[in-house]
Coordinates of C-alpha atoms and ligand atoms in Angstrom, one line a residue:
X221 CA -1.7 -7.4 19.6
X222 CA -0.8 -5.5 22.8
X223 CA 0.2 -2.4 21.1
X224 CA -3.2 -2.6 18.8
X225 CA -5.0 -2.3 22.1
X226 CA -4.0 1.4 22.4
X227 CA -6.6 3.2 20.6
X228 CA -8.5 -0.1 19.4
X229 CA -11.0 0.7 16.9
X230 CA -14.3 -1.1 16.5
X231 CA -13.7 -2.5 13.5
X232 CA -10.2 -4.5 14.6
X233 CA -7.8 -1.5 13.7
X234 CA -5.9 1.4 15.1
X235 CA -6.4 4.9 15.8
X236 CA -3.2 6.2 17.4
X237 CA -2.8 9.7 15.4
X238 CA 0.4 11.6 15.5
X239 CA 1.2 13.4 18.8
X240 CA -2.1 12.5 20.5
X241 CA -2.5 10.8 23.9
X242 CA -2.9 7.2 22.3
X243 CA 0.5 7.9 20.3
X244 CA 2.1 8.9 23.5
X245 CA 0.6 5.6 25.2
X246 CA 2.0 3.8 22.4
X247 CA 5.3 5.0 22.9
X248 CA 5.3 4.6 26.4
X249 CA 4.5 0.9 26.3
X250 CA 7.2 0.4 23.2
X251 CA 9.9 2.2 25.5
X252 CA 8.7 0.2 28.7
X253 CA 9.7 -2.9 26.2
X254 CA 13.2 -1.4 25.0
X255 CA 14.1 -0.3 28.4
X256 CA 13.3 -4.1 29.4
X257 CA 15.7 -5.2 26.4
X258 CA 18.4 -3.0 28.3
X259 CA 18.3 -0.4 25.7
X260 CA 19.1 3.2 26.4
X261 CA 16.6 6.1 24.7
X262 CA 16.8 9.7 23.2
X263 CA 14.4 11.9 21.8
X264 CA 15.4 14.3 19.2
X265 CA 14.1 18.3 18.7
X266 CA 11.0 16.9 16.5
X267 CA 10.0 13.8 18.9
X268 CA 11.7 11.2 17.0
X269 CA 12.7 8.4 19.3
X270 CA 16.0 6.5 19.1
X271 CA 16.9 3.4 21.5
X272 CA 20.2 2.3 21.4
X273 CA 21.8 -1.3 21.8
X274 CA 25.6 -0.8 22.6
X275 CA 28.2 -2.6 20.0
X276 CA 31.5 -3.9 21.2
X277 CA 33.1 -0.8 19.9
X278 CA 30.4 1.7 20.6
X279 CA 32.2 4.7 18.9
X280 CA 31.3 2.7 15.5
X281 CA 28.4 4.1 13.3
X282 CA 25.3 2.3 14.4
X283 CA 23.2 0.1 12.1
X284 CA 19.5 1.8 12.2
X285 CA 16.1 0.1 11.8
X286 CA 12.6 1.4 12.8
X287 CA 9.4 2.9 11.5
X288 CA 6.8 4.5 13.0
X289 CA 4.2 4.0 15.8
X290 CA 1.5 6.6 14.5
X291 CA -1.4 5.8 12.6
X292 CA -4.3 6.7 10.1
X293 CA -7.5 7.7 12.0
X294 CA -9.1 4.4 10.8
X295 CA -5.6 2.6 10.3
X296 CA -4.4 -1.1 10.7
X297 CA -2.5 -2.6 13.3
X298 CA 1.0 -3.5 11.3
X299 CA 1.7 -0.4 9.0
X300 CA 4.8 1.2 10.8
X301 CA 4.4 -0.5 14.3
X302 CA 5.3 -3.8 12.5
X303 CA 8.7 -2.1 11.5
X304 CA 9.2 -0.8 15.1
X305 CA 8.5 -4.1 16.7
X306 CA 10.2 -6.1 14.5
X307 CA 13.4 -4.0 15.4
X308 CA 12.9 -4.5 19.1
X309 CA 12.6 -8.2 18.3
X310 CA 16.0 -8.0 16.4
X311 CA 17.5 -6.6 19.3
X312 CA 15.9 -9.2 22.1
X313 CA 16.7 -12.0 19.6
X314 CA 20.3 -10.7 20.3
X315 CA 20.1 -10.5 23.8
X316 CA 18.5 -14.2 24.1
X317 CA 21.6 -15.8 22.0
X318 CA 24.0 -13.7 24.2
X319 CA 25.1 -12.0 20.8
X320 CA 27.4 -8.9 20.8
X321 CA 27.8 -7.0 17.6
X322 CA 30.7 -4.7 16.8
X323 CA 28.5 -1.7 16.1
X324 CA 25.8 -0.3 18.2
X325 CA 22.0 -1.0 16.9
X326 CA 19.6 1.9 16.9
X327 CA 15.9 1.8 16.6
X328 CA 13.8 4.7 15.3
X329 CA 10.5 5.6 15.9
X330 CA 9.9 8.7 13.5
X331 CA 7.3 11.5 14.5
X332 CA 4.1 11.7 12.2
X333 CA 4.8 9.5 9.4
X334 CA 1.2 9.4 8.2
X335 CA 0.7 13.1 7.9
X336 CA -3.4 12.5 8.8
X337 CA -3.6 14.7 11.8
X338 CA -0.8 17.0 10.7
X339 CA -0.8 16.7 7.1
X340 CA 2.7 16.6 6.3
X341 CA 3.7 12.9 5.5
X342 CA 7.2 11.6 6.8
X343 CA 7.5 14.5 9.0
X344 CA 9.9 13.3 11.8
X345 CA 12.3 12.1 9.4
X346 CA 11.7 14.9 6.8
X347 CA 13.2 17.5 9.5
X348 CA 16.0 15.1 10.5
X349 CA 17.0 15.0 6.8
X350 CA 17.0 18.8 6.2
X351 CA 13.9 18.6 3.8
X352 CA 11.5 20.5 6.3
X353 CA 12.7 23.1 8.7
X354 CA 12.1 22.4 12.5
X355 CA 10.0 25.7 13.0
X356 CA 8.1 24.8 9.7
X357 CA 7.0 21.2 11.1
X358 CA 6.3 22.9 14.7
X359 CA 4.0 25.5 13.1
X360 CA 1.7 22.9 11.4
X361 CA -1.8 22.7 12.8
X362 CA -4.7 20.0 13.0
X363 CA -8.0 20.9 12.1
X364 CA -8.6 22.4 16.0
X365 CA -5.8 24.8 15.3
X366 CA -3.2 22.8 18.0
X367 CA 0.4 22.8 16.5
X368 CA 3.0 20.4 16.4
X369 CA 5.1 22.7 18.6
X370 CA 2.5 22.7 21.2
X371 CA 2.0 19.1 21.5
X372 CA 5.7 18.0 21.4
X373 CA 5.9 20.4 24.4
X374 CA 2.6 18.9 26.0
X375 CA 4.1 15.6 25.7
X376 CA 7.8 16.2 26.6
X377 CA 8.9 15.2 23.1
X378 CA 10.6 18.2 22.3
X379 CA 14.1 16.5 23.3
X380 CA 17.6 17.7 23.2
X381 CA 19.1 15.5 20.8
X382 CA 19.5 17.7 17.4
X383 CA 17.2 16.7 14.4
X384 CA 19.9 16.0 12.3
X385 CA 21.5 13.0 10.5
X386 CA 24.4 11.2 12.0
X387 CA 26.5 8.6 10.4
X388 CA 24.7 5.2 10.2
X389 CA 26.6 2.1 8.4
X390 CA 23.4 0.8 7.2
X391 CA 19.5 1.4 7.8
X392 CA 17.0 -0.7 7.4
X393 CA 13.0 -0.5 7.6
X394 CA 10.9 -3.4 7.7
X395 CA 7.1 -2.9 6.4
X396 CA 3.9 -4.5 5.4
X397 CA 3.7 -4.3 1.4
X398 CA 0.5 -2.1 1.7
X399 CA 0.0 -3.8 -2.1
X400 CA -1.2 -7.1 -3.5
X401 CA 2.0 -8.2 -5.3
X402 CA 3.5 -10.7 -3.1
X403 CA 0.4 -12.4 -2.0
X404 CA -0.6 -12.9 -5.6
X405 CA 2.8 -14.2 -6.6
X406 CA 2.7 -16.2 -3.6
X407 CA 6.2 -14.8 -2.4
X408 CA 7.3 -14.7 1.1
X409 CA 9.5 -11.4 1.3
X410 CA 10.0 -8.4 -1.1
X411 CA 13.7 -7.1 -1.2
X412 CA 12.6 -3.6 -2.0
X413 CA 15.2 -1.6 -4.0
X414 CA 13.7 1.8 -4.2
X415 CA 10.5 3.8 -4.1
X416 CA 8.3 5.4 -6.9
X417 CA 8.3 8.9 -7.3
X418 CA 5.4 10.9 -7.3
X419 CA 3.9 14.1 -8.3
X420 CA 0.7 16.3 -7.4
X421 CA -1.2 18.3 -9.6
X422 CA -3.9 21.0 -9.5
X423 CA -5.7 21.2 -12.9
X424 CA -7.8 24.4 -13.3
X425 CA -10.1 24.7 -16.2
X426 CA -12.1 27.9 -16.6
X427 CA -15.2 27.7 -19.5
X428 CA -18.0 29.9 -20.1
X429 CA -21.3 29.4 -17.9
X430 CA -24.4 28.9 -20.1
X431 CA -27.7 27.6 -19.8
X432 CA -28.0 23.5 -19.9
X433 CA -31.3 24.1 -22.2
X434 CA -31.0 26.6 -25.1
X435 CA -27.1 26.0 -25.5
X436 CA -26.5 23.9 -28.6
X437 CA -23.6 21.3 -27.5
X438 CA -21.2 22.4 -30.0
X439 CA -21.5 26.2 -28.7
X440 CA -20.0 25.5 -25.3
X441 CA -16.8 26.1 -23.5
X442 CA -17.7 23.4 -21.2
X443 CA -14.7 22.4 -18.6
X444 CA -16.7 19.2 -17.9
X445 CA -16.3 18.0 -21.6
X446 CA -12.6 18.5 -21.4
X447 CA -12.0 17.0 -18.2
X448 CA -13.8 14.0 -19.7
X449 CA -11.3 13.9 -22.8
X450 CA -8.1 14.4 -20.3
X451 CA -9.1 11.8 -17.9
X452 CA -9.5 8.9 -20.5
X453 CA -6.6 10.2 -22.0
X454 CA -4.4 10.3 -19.2
X455 CA -5.7 6.8 -18.0
X456 CA -4.6 5.5 -21.8
X457 CA -1.3 7.4 -21.6
X458 CA -0.5 5.7 -18.1
X459 CA -1.2 2.5 -19.5
X460 CA 1.5 2.9 -22.0
X461 CA 3.9 2.7 -19.1
X462 CA 2.6 -0.2 -17.6
X463 CA 3.0 -2.1 -15.1
X464 CA 4.7 0.5 -12.6
X465 CA 3.0 3.6 -13.8
X466 CA 0.1 5.1 -11.8
X467 CA -2.4 7.9 -12.6
X468 CA -5.2 8.9 -10.0
X469 CA -8.0 11.6 -10.4
X470 CA -9.6 12.7 -7.0
X471 CA -10.7 16.2 -5.7
X472 CA -13.7 17.2 -8.3
X473 CA -15.0 20.4 -7.9
X474 CA -17.3 22.8 -10.2
X475 CA -18.3 26.2 -10.1
X476 CA -21.0 27.2 -10.1
X477 CA -22.7 24.1 -8.5
X478 CA -25.7 24.1 -10.3
X479 CA -27.5 21.0 -12.1
X480 CA -28.5 23.3 -15.2
X481 CA -25.8 25.5 -15.6
X482 CA -22.6 24.3 -17.8
X483 CA -19.7 25.1 -15.0
X484 CA -17.5 28.1 -15.6
X485 CA -14.8 26.5 -13.5
X486 CA -13.9 22.9 -13.0
X487 CA -10.9 21.6 -10.5
X488 CA -9.4 18.2 -9.7
X489 CA -6.2 17.0 -8.6
X490 CA -4.0 14.4 -10.4
X491 CA -1.3 11.9 -8.7
X492 CA 1.3 10.4 -11.2
X493 CA 3.6 7.7 -9.9
X494 CA 6.4 6.0 -11.4
X495 CA 9.8 4.5 -10.2
X496 CA 12.1 6.1 -13.0
X497 CA 12.3 9.9 -13.0
X498 CA 12.9 10.0 -16.9
X499 CA 9.4 8.2 -17.2
X500 CA 7.8 10.4 -14.8
X501 CA 9.1 13.5 -16.9
X502 CA 7.6 11.7 -20.0
X503 CA 4.4 11.2 -18.2
X504 CA 4.0 14.6 -17.2
X505 CA 4.7 15.7 -20.7
X506 CA 2.1 13.7 -22.6
X507 CA -0.2 14.7 -19.8
X508 CA 0.5 18.4 -20.6
X509 CA 0.0 17.9 -23.9
X510 CA -3.2 16.0 -23.3
X511 CA -4.6 19.2 -21.6
X512 CA -3.7 21.6 -24.1
X513 CA -5.3 19.5 -27.0
X514 CA -8.5 18.7 -25.1
X515 CA -9.0 22.4 -24.0
X516 CA -7.6 24.1 -27.1
X517 CA -10.7 22.6 -29.2
X518 CA -13.4 23.6 -27.1
X519 CA -12.2 27.3 -26.0
X520 CA -11.5 26.1 -22.2
X521 CA -8.5 27.9 -20.4
X522 CA -6.2 25.5 -18.3
X523 CA -3.5 26.0 -15.7
X524 CA -1.7 23.2 -14.1
X525 CA -0.2 23.6 -10.7
X526 CA 2.4 21.3 -9.2
X527 CA 1.5 20.8 -5.7
X528 CA 4.2 18.1 -4.8
X529 CA 7.1 16.4 -6.6
X530 CA 8.8 13.6 -4.8
X531 CA 11.3 12.1 -6.6
X532 CA 12.0 8.5 -7.0
X533 CA 14.2 6.9 -4.0
X534 CA 17.1 4.2 -5.3
X535 CA 18.4 2.2 -2.0
X536 CA 21.6 1.5 -1.4
X537 CA 22.9 -1.5 -3.5
X538 CA 25.3 -2.7 -0.4
X539 CA 21.8 -2.8 2.1
X540 CA 19.7 -4.4 -0.6
X541 CA 22.3 -7.2 -1.0
X542 CA 22.5 -7.5 2.7
X543 CA 18.9 -7.9 2.7
X544 CA 19.0 -10.3 -0.3
X545 CA 21.5 -12.6 1.1
X546 CA 19.7 -12.7 4.5
X547 CA 16.7 -13.8 2.5
X548 CA 18.5 -16.4 0.5
X549 CA 20.3 -18.0 3.6
X550 CA 16.7 -18.2 5.2
X551 CA 15.3 -19.8 1.9
X552 CA 12.3 -17.5 1.7
X553 CA 10.8 -17.2 -1.7
X554 CA 11.2 -13.3 -2.7
X555 CA 11.3 -11.1 -5.5
X556 CA 12.9 -7.3 -5.8
X557 CA 10.2 -4.5 -6.2
X558 CA 9.9 -1.0 -5.5
X559 CA 7.4 0.6 -3.1
X560 CA 4.4 2.1 -4.4
X561 CA 4.0 4.1 -1.3
X562 CA 6.2 6.7 0.7
X563 CA 8.2 5.6 3.7
X564 CA 10.4 7.3 6.3
X565 CA 13.4 5.5 4.7
X566 CA 13.2 7.7 1.6
X567 CA 14.1 10.6 3.5
X568 CA 16.6 8.5 5.4
X569 CA 18.0 7.2 2.2
X570 CA 19.0 10.8 1.1
X571 CA 21.5 10.8 4.2
X572 CA 22.3 7.1 4.8
X573 CA 23.1 3.6 3.0
X574 CA 19.2 2.5 3.4
X575 CA 16.9 -0.4 2.3
X576 CA 13.6 -1.9 3.1
X577 CA 12.1 -5.2 3.8
X578 CA 8.3 -6.1 2.7
X579 CA 6.3 -8.8 3.8
X580 CA 2.7 -9.5 2.4
X581 CA -0.3 -8.3 4.0
X582 CA -3.7 -10.2 3.7
X583 CA -5.4 -9.0 0.4
X584 CA -2.9 -6.0 0.2
X585 CA -4.8 -4.2 2.1
X586 CA -3.5 -1.1 4.2
X587 CA -4.6 2.2 5.8
X588 CA -7.7 -0.1 6.7
X589 CA -8.8 -1.4 10.1
X590 CA -8.9 -4.9 8.1
X591 CA -5.1 -4.4 7.6
X592 CA -3.6 -8.2 8.7
X593 CA -0.6 -10.4 8.6
X594 CA 0.0 -14.0 10.0
X595 CA 2.5 -14.4 12.7
X596 CA 4.6 -16.3 10.3
X597 CA 4.7 -13.6 7.9
X598 CA 5.9 -11.2 10.6
X599 CA 8.6 -13.5 11.9
X600 CA 10.0 -14.0 8.2
X601 CA 10.3 -10.4 8.0
X602 CA 12.0 -10.2 11.4
X603 CA 14.3 -13.0 10.8
X604 CA 15.4 -11.1 7.6
X605 CA 16.1 -8.1 9.1
X606 CA 17.9 -9.9 12.0
X607 CA 20.2 -11.5 9.2
X608 CA 20.8 -7.9 7.5
X609 CA 21.5 -6.2 10.8
X610 CA 24.0 -9.1 12.1
X611 CA 25.9 -8.7 8.7
X612 CA 26.1 -4.9 8.7
X613 CA 26.7 -4.5 12.6
X614 CA 29.6 -7.5 12.2
X615 CA 28.5 -10.2 14.8
Ligands
LIG300 ZN1 4.0 2.9 7.3

């Protein structure tokens, strides 16, 4: 709640967009707490912040925890923040009980997870894992033309540590679920086994403009009619792959924008998701067939552009098991699940053994100022994280 005072919004949420003064103030407060807990801190070239609790053998690969402190413009108080402060709570709990771990513990605060101000989600962990070059990340600009590089330099976040992976024995990201499943099932904890893959497409349809009055319905090459068939058939196709499939159409635009002219061009976006790559392939193939058949009969030309292809992520079995054992020892009700949203853990998982822990959030709401969890829910997730860290860092 202290952190949520920084960038507080009128409706009870948080606005600490990446690399803003509010983001910096949030980090400063976090660092004050981390230093008070006896941790050392270091910043890498893309501004990822790492704090470290020494291990008995400090040369061992650490256990990494953490998440992000930046928020959406009308974000909630827990998305990301919970994983960072839950990690700090683990360190403070170990301090309180005078517990040494064999391996050190590192807590990461990744830069620009949200991709709201600078539109590249999970930017800091993308650079760290080699998915995005440092130069490309520094060149990203916000709507005012201010670049990531300028802001990193202004805030003093362009650190000396190289933004490259280091060996970690295990990494865990604690996060709110951001969906309704745990609450609906009345479960206390989600043991996360992976993250859904997603693909973003732009659908461009090209027909023939015509007068809305004199032109008979049968004689039109109408891209609006084609998209109507595409949308309803893709929804039906997604239902065939339930319950984990997702299909989302958005960003509709037509040209010319006249109410009494059949549009010549129509464009929209489609986001397809599924936890299994082979199923996602099948969904894409069916989607392409649907576009061809709906457009063919109408004389509408179509083009499908793949804008983004984020493959599904399967987390590490040992890390998943460490979380499961911790949950079972604590006796919390739980289920295994996949994450519908992307997280820094997706990129981290490509380099190190990784898994995630979810707690339910009220009404499944997230990216929303009303985002909420109870103190008891927060404590359960942090306790599970503590158990998993103790196991992997070896007490
Ligand atoms: Zn998040």
